[in-house]
Amino acid sequence: MAQISTASTSVKHPRSKTRIQQENEERILLAALEVFSQNGFHGATLDRIASAADMSKPNLLYYFKNKEEIHIALLTGLLDVWLAPLREISADGEPTLEIGAYIRRKLESSREFPRESRLFANEILAGAPHIGTFLQTELKQLVDEKAKILQRWIDNGQLAPCDPRHLLFAIWSTTQHYADFSVQVRHVLGLPPGDKSYYTDAAEMLDTLFLGRLMGADDVP
Amino acid sequence: MAQISTASTSVKHPRSKTRIQQENEERILLAALEVFSQNGFHGATLDRIASAADMSKPNLLYYFKNKEEIHIALLTGLLDVWLAPLREISADGEPTLEIGAYIRRKLESSREFPRESRLFANEILAGAPHIGTFLQTELKQLVDEKAKILQRWIDNGQLAPCDPRHLLFAIWSTTQHYADFSVQVRHVLGLPPGDKSYYTDAAEMLDTLFLGRLMGADDVP
DNA sequence: AAGAGATTTGACCAAACGGTAAAAATGTTA
DNA sequence: TAACATTTTTACCGTTTGGTCAAATCTCTT
């Protein structure tokens, strides 16, 4: 479920939030997540969001002053959740275990929050008009920090030499692919719409890819 | 949904194409690629496409009967290009070389055709309303065929055991990531807008990841 | 139960959008 | 160059969309 509502989903109410206010904001954000993630920002209409939230459009606009504000509220609420798996990487752990666990967390995140993943993907594809500065500041800072840890592991000979940042890119892309491109994955595998069974094979593949030896495996049975 | 019209961008002209017709259709498709890839299907407007093609909107609609037809024409034209790198994988080659060359082709394709990649990504993210059957038929068939080749390599001990289809997913996602998420990549790396220099590091990373040993590399200098 | 404040609704609006019709302009060819 | 076909433009239309407003209703407190 979406964590979303951080501190400031600033509505026109400076005072503390009512019970109804909190309920409705959550209902709206949930509905908006559904609609935005399916059709992108421009494909989503206030009418459809309102309808999905079982609410009239003017009522919806009583809680969020416009479409963009809903979108931004959704994105900002998402960012912390999105970065949580990376934050957990510890410098004190064993590289193999740490990276393996990170990949599993990321993949699990894709399976559990596919709509959030697609919302994020849509935003980036559109050029990150709303979270551009977040990428340049918070995300960059976190990546820099974790890249240092990875670099230390490389220097210790515990990890093959590579650009740590690009290693993260590879992890992000492979794991998020299963949420963002799920339609393609299912069609290629010949699976029905709701089927998410491919995640087990995916996990195995990513383990082999990132933790095992992919090529030149002479020790194959 | 709407099926891809076959080869021809069927306009209201059953006869052979005029010089002007060919020029203008190309101009329109180029402009549409720019606009669609930046804003997605719903974010793109006929006015902006027409403006980008330096043409009036009714004139544009003289060549394509509606917005959807432009989008479909663009996608269909793209599919062959998109699959070309995969088609080239040969069963007769050395696995390491074949896969390495495939990855390089794919990455090069991302660098050279980022707009096409984003167009494709947008379509898949939206649930593949226009190319759903293509994914289920042509793409699936090609993947099945190439997966067999990979499986043979695995059985011969030339490639670590893994699900061949998911290996392809991993290659697709990592390579296309650099086109689709280029904004994020640049922001995290602290590069200016036009800079594509990260592709060299990317190529190295993917080589290490797919062809080398990433973890447990005790033979590091 | 009354009053204040919060919430919901229906009616509406201006702009943007996809698309059309027909005339005007241009190109092509006999 | 005249006749015909193709291309372009001007003016327009109906719908959808994001958003407003004031009145009506509901909720909570005292």
Short mmCIF file of N, CA and C in Angstrom, two decimals, chain A residues 208 213-221, chain B residues 90-100 147-162 164 167 210-213:
data_model
loop_
_atom_site.label_atom_id
_atom_site.label_comp_id
_atom_site.label_asym_id
_atom_site.label_seq_id
_atom_site.Cartn_x
_atom_site.Cartn_y
_atom_site.Cartn_z
N THR A 208 21.83 -15.30 -10.37
CA THR A 208 22.86 -15.84 -11.26
C THR A 208 23.66 -14.71 -11.89
N ARG A 213 28.43 -16.66 -11.52
CA ARG A 213 29.20 -16.52 -12.74
C ARG A 213 28.25 -16.83 -13.87
N LEU A 214 28.09 -15.93 -14.80
CA LEU A 214 27.20 -16.22 -15.90
C LEU A 214 27.93 -16.93 -17.02
N MET A 215 29.02 -16.36 -17.41
CA MET A 215 29.74 -16.93 -18.55
C MET A 215 30.90 -17.80 -18.07
N GLY A 216 31.35 -18.64 -19.01
CA GLY A 216 32.52 -19.47 -18.73
C GLY A 216 32.33 -20.39 -17.55
N ALA A 217 31.09 -20.83 -17.35
CA ALA A 217 30.81 -21.72 -16.23
C ALA A 217 31.17 -23.15 -16.62
N ASP A 218 32.39 -23.51 -16.30
CA ASP A 218 32.87 -24.85 -16.67
C ASP A 218 32.42 -25.89 -15.64
N ASP A 219 32.02 -25.40 -14.49
CA ASP A 219 31.64 -26.30 -13.41
C ASP A 219 30.15 -26.66 -13.46
N VAL A 220 29.59 -26.61 -14.67
CA VAL A 220 28.18 -26.96 -14.82
C VAL A 220 28.04 -28.48 -14.86
N PRO A 221 27.04 -29.01 -14.20
CA PRO A 221 26.83 -30.46 -14.21
C PRO A 221 26.69 -31.03 -15.61
N SER B 90 23.44 -15.61 -33.65
CA SER B 90 23.59 -16.83 -34.45
C SER B 90 23.91 -18.03 -33.58
N ALA B 91 23.27 -19.14 -33.91
CA ALA B 91 23.48 -20.38 -33.15
C ALA B 91 24.88 -20.93 -33.38
N ASP B 92 25.50 -20.52 -34.48
CA ASP B 92 26.79 -21.08 -34.85
C ASP B 92 27.97 -20.40 -34.16
N GLY B 93 27.69 -19.23 -33.58
CA GLY B 93 28.78 -18.47 -32.99
C GLY B 93 29.19 -18.97 -31.62
N GLU B 94 30.27 -18.37 -31.12
CA GLU B 94 30.71 -18.63 -29.76
C GLU B 94 29.79 -17.88 -28.80
N PRO B 95 29.25 -18.53 -27.79
CA PRO B 95 28.28 -17.88 -26.89
C PRO B 95 28.75 -16.54 -26.35
N THR B 96 29.95 -16.52 -25.82
CA THR B 96 30.46 -15.27 -25.25
C THR B 96 30.48 -14.15 -26.27
N LEU B 97 30.96 -14.47 -27.44
CA LEU B 97 31.04 -13.46 -28.48
C LEU B 97 29.66 -13.01 -28.95
N GLU B 98 28.80 -13.99 -29.14
CA GLU B 98 27.46 -13.68 -29.63
C GLU B 98 26.70 -12.78 -28.66
N ILE B 99 26.71 -13.18 -27.38
CA ILE B 99 25.98 -12.41 -26.38
C ILE B 99 26.63 -11.04 -26.18
N GLY B 100 27.93 -11.02 -26.15
CA GLY B 100 28.62 -9.74 -26.02
C GLY B 100 28.31 -8.80 -27.16
N ALA B 147 15.77 -18.31 -27.53
CA ALA B 147 15.89 -18.96 -26.22
C ALA B 147 16.37 -20.40 -26.39
N LYS B 148 15.93 -21.01 -27.48
CA LYS B 148 16.36 -22.38 -27.76
C LYS B 148 17.86 -22.43 -27.96
N ILE B 149 18.36 -21.45 -28.70
CA ILE B 149 19.80 -21.38 -28.94
C ILE B 149 20.56 -21.24 -27.62
N LEU B 150 20.09 -20.31 -26.80
CA LEU B 150 20.74 -20.09 -25.51
C LEU B 150 20.68 -21.37 -24.66
N GLN B 151 19.54 -22.04 -24.71
CA GLN B 151 19.39 -23.27 -23.92
C GLN B 151 20.39 -24.34 -24.37
N ARG B 152 20.62 -24.40 -25.66
CA ARG B 152 21.59 -25.37 -26.19
C ARG B 152 22.98 -25.06 -25.64
N TRP B 153 23.29 -23.77 -25.60
CA TRP B 153 24.59 -23.36 -25.05
C TRP B 153 24.70 -23.75 -23.58
N ILE B 154 23.61 -23.59 -22.87
CA ILE B 154 23.60 -23.97 -21.45
C ILE B 154 23.80 -25.47 -21.31
N ASP B 155 23.09 -26.22 -22.12
CA ASP B 155 23.22 -27.68 -22.06
C ASP B 155 24.63 -28.13 -22.40
N ASN B 156 25.31 -27.37 -23.25
CA ASN B 156 26.68 -27.71 -23.61
C ASN B 156 27.70 -27.24 -22.58
N GLY B 157 27.22 -26.60 -21.53
CA GLY B 157 28.13 -26.10 -20.52
C GLY B 157 28.89 -24.87 -20.92
N GLN B 158 28.41 -24.20 -21.97
CA GLN B 158 29.09 -22.99 -22.42
C GLN B 158 28.53 -21.74 -21.77
N LEU B 159 27.45 -21.94 -21.06
CA LEU B 159 26.75 -20.80 -20.44
C LEU B 159 26.15 -21.29 -19.13
N ALA B 160 26.24 -20.48 -18.10
CA ALA B 160 25.70 -20.87 -16.80
C ALA B 160 24.20 -21.15 -16.90
N PRO B 161 23.73 -22.13 -16.17
CA PRO B 161 22.30 -22.44 -16.22
C PRO B 161 21.46 -21.27 -15.73
N CYS B 162 20.51 -20.88 -16.54
CA CYS B 162 19.59 -19.80 -16.19
C CYS B 162 18.44 -19.82 -17.18
N PRO B 164 16.78 -18.62 -20.15
CA PRO B 164 17.23 -17.82 -21.29
C PRO B 164 16.37 -16.59 -21.52
N LEU B 167 17.26 -13.97 -19.17
CA LEU B 167 18.55 -13.37 -19.54
C LEU B 167 18.34 -12.28 -20.57
N PHE B 210 27.68 -9.17 -17.64
CA PHE B 210 27.16 -10.30 -18.40
C PHE B 210 28.24 -11.28 -18.85
N LEU B 211 29.44 -10.78 -19.03
CA LEU B 211 30.46 -11.65 -19.58
C LEU B 211 31.56 -12.00 -18.58
N GLY B 212 31.70 -11.15 -17.60
CA GLY B 212 32.77 -11.42 -16.64
C GLY B 212 32.22 -12.00 -15.36
N ARG B 213 33.03 -12.03 -14.39
CA ARG B 213 32.61 -12.45 -13.06
C ARG B 213 32.44 -11.20 -12.24
#
